[in-house]
mmCIF file of C-alpha atoms and ligand atoms in Angstrom:
data_model
loop_
_atom_site.group_PDB
_atom_site.id
_atom_site.type_symbol
_atom_site.label_atom_id
_atom_site.label_comp_id
_atom_site.label_asym_id
_atom_site.label_seq_id
_atom_site.Cartn_x
_atom_site.Cartn_y
_atom_site.Cartn_z
ATOM 1 C CA MET A 1 -2.336 6.604 -3.503
ATOM 2 C CA THR A 2 -5.388 5.661 -1.424
ATOM 3 C CA ILE A 3 -8.281 8.062 -1.187
ATOM 4 C CA SER A 4 -11.704 7.661 0.329
ATOM 5 C CA CYS A 5 -14.654 8.018 -2.025
ATOM 6 C CA LEU A 6 -16.863 11.000 -1.219
ATOM 7 C CA ILE A 7 -19.992 9.008 -1.994
ATOM 8 C CA CYS A 8 -19.546 5.495 -0.520
ATOM 9 C CA HIS A 9 -16.595 6.388 1.748
ATOM 10 C CA GLU A 10 -14.760 3.204 0.700
ATOM 11 C CA GLU A 11 -11.077 3.609 0.115
ATOM 12 C CA TYR A 12 -9.935 3.256 -3.442
ATOM 13 C CA SER A 13 -6.586 3.564 -5.054
ATOM 14 C CA GLN A 14 -5.878 6.154 -7.633
ATOM 15 C CA GLN A 15 -3.041 6.033 -10.042
ATOM 16 C CA VAL A 16 -0.884 9.039 -9.457
ATOM 17 C CA THR A 17 -0.028 10.810 -12.671
ATOM 18 C CA TRP A 18 1.600 14.136 -13.255
ATOM 19 C CA THR A 19 -1.645 15.600 -14.510
ATOM 20 C CA GLY A 20 -3.405 14.184 -11.473
ATOM 21 C CA LEU A 21 -0.992 15.983 -9.207
ATOM 22 C CA LEU A 22 -1.287 19.197 -11.109
ATOM 23 C CA LEU A 23 -5.042 19.359 -11.526
ATOM 24 C CA SER A 24 -7.091 19.951 -8.437
ATOM 25 C CA SER A 25 -10.288 18.961 -10.223
ATOM 26 C CA ASP A 26 -9.544 15.242 -9.985
ATOM 27 C CA GLN A 27 -12.266 12.639 -9.625
ATOM 28 C CA GLN A 28 -13.446 12.563 -6.023
ATOM 29 C CA THR A 29 -15.168 9.187 -6.090
ATOM 30 C CA CYS A 30 -14.412 5.565 -6.828
ATOM 31 C CA ASP A 31 -15.138 4.482 -10.404
ATOM 32 C CA GLU A 32 -18.167 2.485 -9.350
ATOM 33 C CA CYS A 33 -19.886 5.476 -7.730
ATOM 34 C CA TYR A 34 -18.932 7.817 -10.527
ATOM 35 C CA THR A 35 -20.383 5.566 -13.224
ATOM 36 C CA SER A 36 -23.627 5.220 -11.255
ATOM 37 C CA LEU A 37 -24.234 8.892 -12.006
ATOM 38 C CA GLN A 38 -25.726 9.139 -15.439
ATOM 39 C CA LYS A 39 -24.931 12.141 -17.559
ATOM 40 C CA ILE A 40 -27.583 13.405 -19.951
ATOM 41 C CA THR A 41 -26.214 12.671 -23.402
ATOM 42 C CA GLY A 42 -29.141 11.817 -25.704
ATOM 43 C CA PRO A 43 -31.720 14.120 -27.322
ATOM 44 C CA THR A 44 -33.404 16.602 -24.993
ATOM 45 C CA CYS A 45 -36.064 19.297 -25.189
ATOM 46 C CA SER A 46 -34.240 22.212 -26.749
ATOM 47 C CA ARG A 47 -35.545 24.560 -24.095
ATOM 48 C CA CYS A 48 -35.475 22.761 -20.738
ATOM 49 C CA PHE A 49 -33.078 19.848 -21.395
ATOM 50 C CA ARG A 50 -35.659 17.188 -20.516
ATOM 51 C CA PRO A 51 -34.355 13.877 -21.874
ATOM 52 C CA GLN A 52 -36.750 12.639 -24.569
ATOM 53 C CA GLU A 53 -36.862 11.096 -28.056
ATOM 54 C CA SER A 54 -36.486 14.312 -30.003
ATOM 55 C CA VAL A 55 -35.253 17.870 -29.601
ATOM 56 C CA GLU A 56 -38.722 19.359 -29.934
ATOM 57 C CA ILE A 57 -40.047 21.720 -27.273
ATOM 58 C CA CYS A 58 -41.666 19.463 -24.625
ATOM 59 C CA SER A 59 -45.242 19.750 -23.390
ATOM 60 C CA ASP A 60 -44.159 21.383 -20.100
ATOM 61 C CA CYS A 61 -42.321 24.120 -21.942
ATOM 62 C CA GLN A 62 -45.252 24.586 -24.303
ATOM 63 C CA ARG A 63 -47.497 25.074 -21.294
ATOM 64 C CA TRP A 64 -45.166 27.697 -19.842
ATOM 65 C CA SER A 65 -44.942 29.569 -23.122
ATOM 66 C CA SER A 66 -48.675 29.453 -23.781
ATOM 67 C CA ASP A 67 -49.193 31.667 -20.719
ATOM 68 C CA GLU A 68 -48.328 35.267 -21.455
ATOM 69 C CA GLN A 69 -47.207 35.831 -17.890
ATOM 70 C CA TRP A 70 -44.475 33.191 -18.141
ATOM 71 C CA GLN A 71 -43.521 33.376 -21.785
ATOM 72 C CA ASN A 72 -39.757 33.619 -22.402
ATOM 73 C CA MET A 73 -38.944 34.025 -18.721
ATOM 74 C CA ILE A 74 -36.307 31.309 -19.063
ATOM 75 C CA GLN A 75 -34.576 31.258 -22.423
ATOM 76 C CA LYS A 76 -32.960 27.910 -21.872
ATOM 77 C CA ASN A 77 -32.120 25.395 -19.167
ATOM 78 C CA ILE A 78 -29.128 23.074 -19.225
ATOM 79 C CA SER A 79 -28.773 20.170 -16.810
ATOM 80 C CA VAL A 80 -25.917 17.752 -16.272
ATOM 81 C CA PHE A 81 -27.240 14.511 -14.776
ATOM 82 C CA HIS A 82 -30.321 12.290 -14.880
ATOM 83 C CA TYR A 83 -32.286 11.893 -11.669
ATOM 84 C CA ASN A 84 -31.618 8.160 -11.265
ATOM 85 C CA ASP A 85 -31.616 6.161 -8.013
ATOM 86 C CA ALA A 86 -27.940 6.755 -7.322
ATOM 87 C CA MET A 87 -28.437 10.479 -7.791
ATOM 88 C CA LYS A 88 -31.473 10.479 -5.486
ATOM 89 C CA ASP A 89 -29.324 9.015 -2.703
ATOM 90 C CA ILE A 90 -26.491 11.435 -3.288
ATOM 91 C CA LEU A 91 -28.780 14.429 -3.447
ATOM 92 C CA ALA A 92 -30.385 13.388 -0.157
ATOM 93 C CA ALA A 93 -26.961 13.174 1.481
ATOM 94 C CA PHE A 94 -25.961 16.482 -0.037
ATOM 95 C CA LYS A 95 -29.073 18.396 0.966
ATOM 96 C CA PHE A 96 -30.673 16.707 3.901
ATOM 97 C CA ARG A 97 -27.685 15.235 5.692
ATOM 98 C CA GLY A 98 -25.706 18.375 5.082
ATOM 99 C CA ASP A 99 -22.749 16.751 3.405
ATOM 100 C CA ALA A 100 -21.359 19.874 1.739
ATOM 101 C CA GLU A 101 -18.203 18.077 0.607
ATOM 102 C CA LEU A 102 -20.277 16.219 -1.986
ATOM 103 C CA VAL A 103 -20.313 19.282 -4.188
ATOM 104 C CA LYS A 104 -16.762 18.323 -5.157
ATOM 105 C CA VAL A 105 -18.159 15.292 -6.959
ATOM 106 C CA PHE A 106 -20.107 17.556 -9.288
ATOM 107 C CA GLN A 107 -17.956 20.651 -9.755
ATOM 108 C CA LYS A 108 -15.959 19.454 -12.731
ATOM 109 C CA ASP A 109 -18.968 18.306 -14.774
ATOM 110 C CA PHE A 110 -20.995 21.348 -13.775
ATOM 111 C CA LEU A 111 -18.238 23.622 -15.023
ATOM 112 C CA ALA A 112 -17.845 21.539 -18.199
ATOM 113 C CA SER A 113 -21.552 21.994 -19.012
ATOM 114 C CA TYR A 114 -21.295 25.714 -18.385
ATOM 115 C CA ARG A 115 -18.337 25.964 -20.753
ATOM 116 C CA LYS A 116 -19.954 23.782 -23.406
ATOM 117 C CA TYR A 117 -23.362 25.454 -23.500
ATOM 118 C CA TYR A 118 -23.002 28.927 -22.084
ATOM 119 C CA SER A 119 -19.478 30.226 -22.606
ATOM 120 C CA SER A 120 -20.506 31.944 -25.867
ATOM 121 C CA TYR A 121 -23.487 33.758 -24.302
ATOM 122 C CA LYS A 122 -21.561 36.490 -22.500
ATOM 123 C CA ILE A 123 -23.433 35.952 -19.258
ATOM 124 C CA ASP A 124 -22.882 38.718 -16.715
ATOM 125 C CA ALA A 125 -23.495 36.896 -13.452
ATOM 126 C CA ALA A 126 -24.750 33.758 -11.761
ATOM 127 C CA VAL A 127 -27.741 33.979 -9.411
ATOM 128 C CA PRO A 128 -28.015 30.991 -7.050
ATOM 129 C CA ILE A 129 -31.583 30.097 -6.013
ATOM 130 C CA PRO A 130 -31.699 30.979 -2.304
ATOM 131 C CA LEU A 131 -32.933 28.832 0.565
ATOM 132 C CA SER A 132 -35.185 30.289 3.188
ATOM 133 C CA GLU A 133 -33.221 31.596 6.171
ATOM 134 C CA GLU A 134 -34.660 28.797 8.244
ATOM 135 C CA ARG A 135 -33.433 26.126 5.850
ATOM 136 C CA LEU A 136 -30.072 27.744 5.441
ATOM 137 C CA TYR A 137 -29.654 27.728 9.197
ATOM 138 C CA GLU A 138 -30.646 24.047 9.437
ATOM 139 C CA ARG A 139 -28.396 22.932 6.623
ATOM 140 C CA GLY A 140 -25.505 25.310 7.059
ATOM 141 C CA PHE A 141 -25.006 25.861 3.331
ATOM 142 C CA ASN A 142 -26.930 26.523 0.171
ATOM 143 C CA GLN A 143 -26.219 23.804 -2.361
ATOM 144 C CA ALA A 144 -27.054 26.134 -5.278
ATOM 145 C CA LYS A 145 -24.438 28.598 -4.049
ATOM 146 C CA LEU A 146 -21.818 25.839 -3.787
ATOM 147 C CA LEU A 147 -22.560 24.830 -7.373
ATOM 148 C CA ALA A 148 -22.339 28.446 -8.524
ATOM 149 C CA ASP A 149 -18.951 28.710 -6.791
ATOM 150 C CA SER A 150 -17.534 26.288 -9.368
ATOM 151 C CA LEU A 151 -18.259 28.677 -12.263
ATOM 152 C CA PRO A 152 -16.047 31.510 -13.506
ATOM 153 C CA LEU A 153 -18.811 34.077 -13.017
ATOM 154 C CA PRO A 154 -19.461 36.799 -10.452
ATOM 155 C CA GLN A 155 -22.449 35.986 -8.234
ATOM 156 C CA LEU A 156 -25.387 38.177 -7.398
ATOM 157 C CA ASP A 157 -27.147 37.356 -4.164
ATOM 158 C CA VAL A 158 -30.266 39.335 -5.066
ATOM 159 C CA LEU A 159 -33.153 36.930 -4.488
ATOM 160 C CA GLN A 160 -34.853 36.028 -1.246
ATOM 161 C CA ARG A 161 -37.633 33.619 -0.339
ATOM 162 C CA THR A 162 -40.832 35.370 0.620
ATOM 163 C CA HIS A 163 -42.485 32.491 2.418
ATOM 164 C CA HIS A 164 -41.534 29.049 3.608
ATOM 165 C CA GLU A 165 -44.295 26.750 2.457
ATOM 166 C CA LYS A 166 -42.995 23.400 1.304
ATOM 167 C CA GLN A 167 -43.270 23.251 -2.496
ATOM 168 C CA SER A 168 -43.612 19.491 -2.556
ATOM 169 C CA LYS A 169 -46.890 19.585 -0.627
ATOM 170 C CA LYS A 170 -48.637 21.454 -3.403
ATOM 171 C CA SER A 171 -49.860 20.189 -6.746
ATOM 172 C CA ARG A 172 -48.243 21.352 -9.953
ATOM 173 C CA HIS A 173 -51.116 23.710 -10.636
ATOM 174 C CA GLN A 174 -50.963 25.204 -7.135
ATOM 175 C CA ARG A 175 -47.244 25.709 -7.451
ATOM 176 C CA ILE A 176 -47.604 27.547 -10.720
ATOM 177 C CA THR A 177 -50.459 29.785 -9.703
ATOM 178 C CA ALA A 178 -49.257 30.522 -6.177
ATOM 179 C CA SER A 179 -47.983 34.032 -5.701
ATOM 180 C CA ASN A 180 -44.293 34.396 -6.270
ATOM 181 C CA VAL A 181 -42.106 32.695 -3.666
ATOM 182 C CA PHE A 182 -39.232 35.051 -4.417
ATOM 183 C CA SER A 183 -38.673 38.744 -4.081
ATOM 184 C CA LEU A 184 -35.739 40.964 -4.884
ATOM 185 C CA LYS A 185 -33.358 42.320 -2.247
ATOM 186 C CA ASN A 186 -31.716 44.802 -4.556
ATOM 187 C CA SER A 187 -32.566 45.603 -8.162
ATOM 188 C CA SER A 188 -29.794 48.057 -8.968
ATOM 189 C CA THR A 189 -27.327 45.396 -10.057
ATOM 190 C CA ILE A 190 -29.473 43.394 -12.463
ATOM 191 C CA SER A 191 -30.780 45.867 -15.005
ATOM 192 C CA ASN A 192 -29.942 44.922 -18.601
ATOM 193 C CA LYS A 193 -27.918 41.948 -17.378
ATOM 194 C CA LYS A 194 -27.762 38.447 -18.783
ATOM 195 C CA LEU A 195 -28.189 36.205 -15.758
ATOM 196 C CA LEU A 196 -27.713 32.504 -15.133
ATOM 197 C CA LEU A 197 -29.896 30.990 -12.420
ATOM 198 C CA ILE A 198 -28.259 28.102 -10.588
ATOM 199 C CA ASP A 199 -30.093 25.308 -8.799
ATOM 200 C CA ASP A 200 -29.606 21.656 -7.934
ATOM 201 C CA ILE A 201 -32.625 20.268 -9.752
ATOM 202 C CA TYR A 202 -35.086 21.212 -12.499
ATOM 203 C CA THR A 203 -38.374 19.393 -11.948
ATOM 204 C CA THR A 204 -41.414 21.280 -13.212
ATOM 205 C CA GLY A 205 -39.457 24.457 -13.757
ATOM 206 C CA SER A 206 -41.671 26.255 -11.257
ATOM 207 C CA THR A 207 -38.891 27.439 -8.924
ATOM 208 C CA LEU A 208 -36.762 28.703 -11.780
ATOM 209 C CA TYR A 209 -39.634 30.382 -13.618
ATOM 210 C CA HIS A 210 -40.678 32.231 -10.469
ATOM 211 C CA ALA A 211 -37.123 33.382 -9.835
ATOM 212 C CA ALA A 212 -36.683 34.418 -13.471
ATOM 213 C CA LYS A 213 -39.900 36.403 -13.426
ATOM 214 C CA VAL A 214 -38.732 38.497 -10.481
ATOM 215 C CA LEU A 215 -35.459 39.206 -12.273
ATOM 216 C CA ILE A 216 -37.071 40.058 -15.624
ATOM 217 C CA ASP A 217 -39.775 42.184 -13.983
ATOM 218 C CA HIS A 218 -36.997 44.236 -12.390
ATOM 219 C CA GLY A 219 -35.035 44.856 -15.543
ATOM 220 C CA ALA A 220 -32.822 41.836 -16.229
ATOM 221 C CA GLU A 221 -32.312 41.410 -19.962
ATOM 222 C CA THR A 222 -32.270 37.612 -20.269
ATOM 223 C CA VAL A 223 -32.386 34.702 -17.841
ATOM 224 C CA PHE A 224 -30.933 31.244 -18.478
ATOM 225 C CA SER A 225 -30.526 28.416 -16.010
ATOM 226 C CA LEU A 226 -27.989 25.735 -15.220
ATOM 227 C CA THR A 227 -29.101 22.912 -12.967
ATOM 228 C CA LEU A 228 -27.248 19.858 -11.763
ATOM 229 C CA ILE A 229 -30.119 17.433 -12.371
ATOM 230 C CA ARG A 230 -33.070 17.197 -14.753
ATOM 231 C CA SER A 231 -35.770 14.981 -13.259
HETATM 232 ZN ZN1 ZN B 1 -17.618 5.070 -4.081
HETATM 233 ZN ZN1 ZN B 2 -38.978 21.422 -22.221
#
């Protein structure tokens, strides 16, 4: 059977097996593209999943927890892939060229990480990090929502962006001290809930910490996060 790879668009042949016909979560890429994506397998920071030599809490996480305002906002982050060159290209196609189909490349591994790390936590709902309305209109889809769609959890669309400033133009310090970029649309559904924030990438943690703070400040019990990539 010949299929075209969702990443490089080359045709490749796939051996048809009974399980392949029965499972819809088959590999969506050629082997070469799939192996260029690097899963995080070694030791990581036990809080944010940053790949490192040991499982100790990393300096970024220590900084977050040394500030009373941000302490324990995110209990734990899990990520699936490293931010290598291949992933940078794919993420650019996914986000900036609006190739929504690419989510299919990640769904299976995203779900596997959820099952491995979070299935015992009794999480109530997933909360995808929203785009600004402007961005959503430009792109046509929210990649965090597409990722959340692959999980067996109800979704709560409770967050909204309060302003549109580009995060990347600010320094780390500015990003952390800036007033919260998120606000809550509706707080009635989150009180005493265990929530799982979903985003494509965890970089400094700033986006996720801001989102978590809004949720916790309005009554959520615990906030975890699951992100596709840890940079
Ligand atoms: Zn390929
Ligand atoms: Zn960390």
